[in-house]
PDB file of C-alpha atoms in Angstrom:
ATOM      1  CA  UNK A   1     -52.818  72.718 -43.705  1.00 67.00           C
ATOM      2  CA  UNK A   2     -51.379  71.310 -46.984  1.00 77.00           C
ATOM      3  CA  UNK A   3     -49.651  68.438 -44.710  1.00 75.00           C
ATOM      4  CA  UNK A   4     -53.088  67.512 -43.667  1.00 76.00           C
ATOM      5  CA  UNK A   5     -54.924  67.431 -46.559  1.00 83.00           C
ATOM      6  CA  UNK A   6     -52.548  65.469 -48.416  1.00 85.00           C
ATOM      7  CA  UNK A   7     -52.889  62.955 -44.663  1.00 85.00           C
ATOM      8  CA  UNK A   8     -49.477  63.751 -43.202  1.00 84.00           C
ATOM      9  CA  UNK A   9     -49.682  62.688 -39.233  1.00 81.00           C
ATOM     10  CA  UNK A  10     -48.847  66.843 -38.561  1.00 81.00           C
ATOM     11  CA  UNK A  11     -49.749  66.928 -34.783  1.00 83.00           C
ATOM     12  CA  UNK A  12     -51.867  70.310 -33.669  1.00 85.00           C
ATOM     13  CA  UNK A  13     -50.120  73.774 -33.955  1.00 89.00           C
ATOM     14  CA  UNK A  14     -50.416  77.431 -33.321  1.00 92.00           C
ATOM     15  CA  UNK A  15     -47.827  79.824 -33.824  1.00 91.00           C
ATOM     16  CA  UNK A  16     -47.480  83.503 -33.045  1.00 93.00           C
ATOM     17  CA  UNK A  17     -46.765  85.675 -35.863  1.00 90.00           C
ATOM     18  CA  UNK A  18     -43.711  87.564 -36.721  1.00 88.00           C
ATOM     19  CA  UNK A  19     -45.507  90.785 -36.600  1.00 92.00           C
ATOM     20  CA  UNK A  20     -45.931  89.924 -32.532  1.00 94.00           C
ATOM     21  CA  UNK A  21     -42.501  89.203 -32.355  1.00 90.00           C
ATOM     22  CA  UNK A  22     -41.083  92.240 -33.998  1.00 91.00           C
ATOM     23  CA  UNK A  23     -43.834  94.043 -31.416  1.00 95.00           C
ATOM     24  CA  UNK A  24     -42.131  92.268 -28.556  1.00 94.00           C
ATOM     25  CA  UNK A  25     -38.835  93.482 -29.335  1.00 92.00           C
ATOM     26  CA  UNK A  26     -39.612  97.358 -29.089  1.00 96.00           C
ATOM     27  CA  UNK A  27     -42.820  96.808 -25.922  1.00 97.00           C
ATOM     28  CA  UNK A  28     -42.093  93.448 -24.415  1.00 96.00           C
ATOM     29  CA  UNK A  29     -44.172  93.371 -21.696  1.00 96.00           C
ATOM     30  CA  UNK A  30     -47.251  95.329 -23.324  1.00 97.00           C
ATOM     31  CA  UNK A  31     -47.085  93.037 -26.163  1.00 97.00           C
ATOM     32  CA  UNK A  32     -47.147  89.694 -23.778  1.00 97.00           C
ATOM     33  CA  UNK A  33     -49.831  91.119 -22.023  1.00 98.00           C
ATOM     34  CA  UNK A  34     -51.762  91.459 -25.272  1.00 97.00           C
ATOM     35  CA  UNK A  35     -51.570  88.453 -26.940  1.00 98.00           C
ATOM     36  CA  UNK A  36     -51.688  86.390 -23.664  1.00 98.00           C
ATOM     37  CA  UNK A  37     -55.614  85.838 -23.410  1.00 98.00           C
ATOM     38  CA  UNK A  38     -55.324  84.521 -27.195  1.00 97.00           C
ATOM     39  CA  UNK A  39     -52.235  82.278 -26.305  1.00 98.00           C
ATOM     40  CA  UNK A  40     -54.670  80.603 -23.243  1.00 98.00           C
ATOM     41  CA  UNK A  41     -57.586  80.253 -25.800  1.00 97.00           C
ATOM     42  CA  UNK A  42     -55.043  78.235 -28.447  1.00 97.00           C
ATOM     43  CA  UNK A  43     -53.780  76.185 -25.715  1.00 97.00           C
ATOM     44  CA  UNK A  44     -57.469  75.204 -24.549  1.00 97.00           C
ATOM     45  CA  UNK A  45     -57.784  74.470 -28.629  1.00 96.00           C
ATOM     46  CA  UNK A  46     -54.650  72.371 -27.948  1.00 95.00           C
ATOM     47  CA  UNK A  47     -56.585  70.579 -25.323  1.00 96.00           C
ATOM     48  CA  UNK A  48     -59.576  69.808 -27.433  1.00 95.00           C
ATOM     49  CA  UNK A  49     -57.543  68.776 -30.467  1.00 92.00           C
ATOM     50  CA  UNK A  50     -55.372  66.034 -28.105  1.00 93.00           C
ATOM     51  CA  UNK A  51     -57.703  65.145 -25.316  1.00 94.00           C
ATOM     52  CA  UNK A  52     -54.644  65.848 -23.295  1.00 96.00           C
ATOM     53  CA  UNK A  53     -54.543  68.708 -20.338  1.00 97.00           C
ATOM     54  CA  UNK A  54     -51.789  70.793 -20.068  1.00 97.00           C
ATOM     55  CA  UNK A  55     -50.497  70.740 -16.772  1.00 95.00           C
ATOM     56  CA  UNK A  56     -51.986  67.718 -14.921  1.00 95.00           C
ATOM     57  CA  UNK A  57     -52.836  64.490 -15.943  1.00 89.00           C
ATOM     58  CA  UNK A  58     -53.819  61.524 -16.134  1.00 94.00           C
ATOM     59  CA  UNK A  59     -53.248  62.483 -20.368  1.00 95.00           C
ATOM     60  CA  UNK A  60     -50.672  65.457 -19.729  1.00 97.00           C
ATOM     61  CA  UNK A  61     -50.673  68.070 -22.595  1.00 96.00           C
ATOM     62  CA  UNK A  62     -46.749  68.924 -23.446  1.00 97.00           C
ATOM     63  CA  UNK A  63     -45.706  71.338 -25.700  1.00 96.00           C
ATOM     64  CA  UNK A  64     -42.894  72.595 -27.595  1.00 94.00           C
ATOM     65  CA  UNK A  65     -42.132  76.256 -27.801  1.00 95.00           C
ATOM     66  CA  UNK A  66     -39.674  77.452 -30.737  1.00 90.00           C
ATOM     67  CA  UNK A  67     -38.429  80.388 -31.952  1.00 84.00           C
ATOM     68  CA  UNK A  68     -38.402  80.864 -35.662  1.00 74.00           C
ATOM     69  CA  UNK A  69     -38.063  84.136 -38.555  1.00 65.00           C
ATOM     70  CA  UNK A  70     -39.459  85.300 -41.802  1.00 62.00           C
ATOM     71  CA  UNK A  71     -36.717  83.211 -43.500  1.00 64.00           C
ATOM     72  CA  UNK A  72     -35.100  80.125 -42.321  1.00 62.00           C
ATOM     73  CA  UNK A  73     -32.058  80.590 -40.950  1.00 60.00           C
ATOM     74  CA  UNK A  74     -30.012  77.267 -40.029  1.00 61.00           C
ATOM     75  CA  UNK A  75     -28.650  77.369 -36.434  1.00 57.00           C
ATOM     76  CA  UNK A  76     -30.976  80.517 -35.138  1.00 55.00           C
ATOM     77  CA  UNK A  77     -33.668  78.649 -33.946  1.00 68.00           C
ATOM     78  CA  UNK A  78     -34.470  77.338 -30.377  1.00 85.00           C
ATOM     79  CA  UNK A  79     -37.072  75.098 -28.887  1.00 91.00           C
ATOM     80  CA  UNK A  80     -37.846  74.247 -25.267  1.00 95.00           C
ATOM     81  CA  UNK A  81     -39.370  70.561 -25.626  1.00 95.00           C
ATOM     82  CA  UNK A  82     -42.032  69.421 -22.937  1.00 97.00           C
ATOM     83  CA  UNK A  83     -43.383  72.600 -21.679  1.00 98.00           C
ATOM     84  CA  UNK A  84     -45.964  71.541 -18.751  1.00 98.00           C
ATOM     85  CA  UNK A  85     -43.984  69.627 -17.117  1.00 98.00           C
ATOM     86  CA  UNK A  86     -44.403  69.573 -13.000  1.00 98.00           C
ATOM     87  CA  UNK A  87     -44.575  67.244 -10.887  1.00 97.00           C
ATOM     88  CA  UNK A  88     -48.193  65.973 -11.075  1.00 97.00           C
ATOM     89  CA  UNK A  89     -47.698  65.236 -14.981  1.00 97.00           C
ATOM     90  CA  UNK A  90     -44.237  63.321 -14.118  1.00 97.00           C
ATOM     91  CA  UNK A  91     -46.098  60.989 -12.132  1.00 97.00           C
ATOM     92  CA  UNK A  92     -48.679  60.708 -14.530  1.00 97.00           C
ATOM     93  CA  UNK A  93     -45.852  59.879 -17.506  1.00 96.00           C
ATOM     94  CA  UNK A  94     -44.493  57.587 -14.875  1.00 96.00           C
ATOM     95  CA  UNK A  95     -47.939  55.912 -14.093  1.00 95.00           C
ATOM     96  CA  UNK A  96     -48.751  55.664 -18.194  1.00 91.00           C
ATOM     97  CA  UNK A  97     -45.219  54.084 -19.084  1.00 87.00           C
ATOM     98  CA  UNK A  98     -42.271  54.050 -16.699  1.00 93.00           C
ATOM     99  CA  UNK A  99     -40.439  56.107 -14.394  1.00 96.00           C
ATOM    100  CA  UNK A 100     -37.217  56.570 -15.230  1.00 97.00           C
ATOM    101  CA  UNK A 101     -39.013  57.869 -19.094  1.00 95.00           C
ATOM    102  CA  UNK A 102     -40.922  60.522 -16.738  1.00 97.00           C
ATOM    103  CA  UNK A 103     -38.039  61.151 -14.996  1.00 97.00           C
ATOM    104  CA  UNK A 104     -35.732  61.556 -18.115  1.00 97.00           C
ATOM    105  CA  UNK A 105     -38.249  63.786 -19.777  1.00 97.00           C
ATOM    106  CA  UNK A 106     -38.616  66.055 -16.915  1.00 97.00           C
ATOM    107  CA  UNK A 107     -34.468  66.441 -16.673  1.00 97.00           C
ATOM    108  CA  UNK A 108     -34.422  66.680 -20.486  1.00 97.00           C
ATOM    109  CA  UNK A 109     -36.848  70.008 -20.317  1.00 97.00           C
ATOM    110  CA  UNK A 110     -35.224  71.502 -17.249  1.00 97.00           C
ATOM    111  CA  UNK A 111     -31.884  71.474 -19.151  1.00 96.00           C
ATOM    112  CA  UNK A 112     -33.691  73.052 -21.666  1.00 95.00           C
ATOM    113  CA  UNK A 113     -35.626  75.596 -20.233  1.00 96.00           C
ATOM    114  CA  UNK A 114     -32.604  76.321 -17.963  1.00 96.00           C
ATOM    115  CA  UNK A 115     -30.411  77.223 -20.968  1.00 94.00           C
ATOM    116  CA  UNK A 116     -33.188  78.821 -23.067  1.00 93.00           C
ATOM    117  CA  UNK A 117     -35.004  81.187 -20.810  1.00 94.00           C
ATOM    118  CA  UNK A 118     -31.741  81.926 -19.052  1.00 89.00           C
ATOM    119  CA  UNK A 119     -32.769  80.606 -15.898  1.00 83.00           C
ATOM    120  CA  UNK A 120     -30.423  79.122 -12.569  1.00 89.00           C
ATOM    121  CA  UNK A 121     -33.252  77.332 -11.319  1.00 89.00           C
ATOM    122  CA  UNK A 122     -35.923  75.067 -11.504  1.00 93.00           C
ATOM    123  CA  UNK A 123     -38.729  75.842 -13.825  1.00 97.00           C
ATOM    124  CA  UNK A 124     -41.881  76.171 -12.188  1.00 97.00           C
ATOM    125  CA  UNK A 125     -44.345  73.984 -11.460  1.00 96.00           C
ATOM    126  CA  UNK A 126     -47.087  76.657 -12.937  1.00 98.00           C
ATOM    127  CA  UNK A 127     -46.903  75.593 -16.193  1.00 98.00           C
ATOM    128  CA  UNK A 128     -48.633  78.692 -17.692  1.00 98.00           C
ATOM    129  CA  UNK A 129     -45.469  80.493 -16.305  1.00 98.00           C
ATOM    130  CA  UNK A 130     -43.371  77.975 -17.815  1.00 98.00           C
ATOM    131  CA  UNK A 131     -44.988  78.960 -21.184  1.00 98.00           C
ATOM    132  CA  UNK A 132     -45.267  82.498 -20.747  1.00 97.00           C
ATOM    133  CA  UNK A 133     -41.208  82.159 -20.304  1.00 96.00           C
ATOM    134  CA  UNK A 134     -40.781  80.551 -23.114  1.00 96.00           C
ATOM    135  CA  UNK A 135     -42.677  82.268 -25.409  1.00 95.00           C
ATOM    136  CA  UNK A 136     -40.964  85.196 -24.107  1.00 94.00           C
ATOM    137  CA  UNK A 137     -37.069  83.777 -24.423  1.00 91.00           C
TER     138      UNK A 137
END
């Protein structure tokens, strides 16, 4: 909010608390579970903010999802860049600039997501699954 009001270009946020995330740690999937409906009403916030949808296109909605702590600590934090990607919002990238950018982007988040969430394969191409995985890596 102070970024804003002093008319920094700060692009539309929400962020789970450390409170949720100490939660997670002892009840993971309880805690997921709980928060989830408010995690689908900030995204649809997300939507409103951007005029972008998450998921499809033609003006995809891609987020970041990032781990952070109480205290900044250099080196501990991840982020999985261009969460929503599938394939009906790389051909929408593709159709809005150029293909090999869509195509880069979408290799640039699997790597990502791959290494982040821990997975051997593809993300998939639900991106609400794609989020609730990275929320939860």
């Amino acid at each position: 909010d102070t970024m804003r009001r002093h008319n920094l270009p700060v692009p539309s946020a929400f962020c789970l608390t450390t409170e949720v995330g100490l939660r997670y740690l002892t009840e993971p999937g309880p805690t997921i579970d709980a928060i989830w409906a408010d995690v689908l009403d900030r995204m649809g916030w997300l939507e409103e903010q951007t005029a972008r949808t998450f998921g499809r296109g033609p003006r995809p909605l891609l987020v970041s999802v990032r781990s952070g702590a109480t205290q900044s600590m250099p080196g501990m934090m991840d982020t999985i860049l261009d969460v929503g990607m599938n394939d009906d919002v790389e051909r929408a990238l593709g159709e809005q600039g150029s293909v090999e950018f869509a195509r880069d982007t979408r290799r640039r988040f699997t790597g990502m997501y791959r290494r982040i969430v821990g997975a051997d394969a593809d993300p998939p191409d639900d991106v609400h699954a794609q989020l609730r995985a990275a929320i939860e890596a």
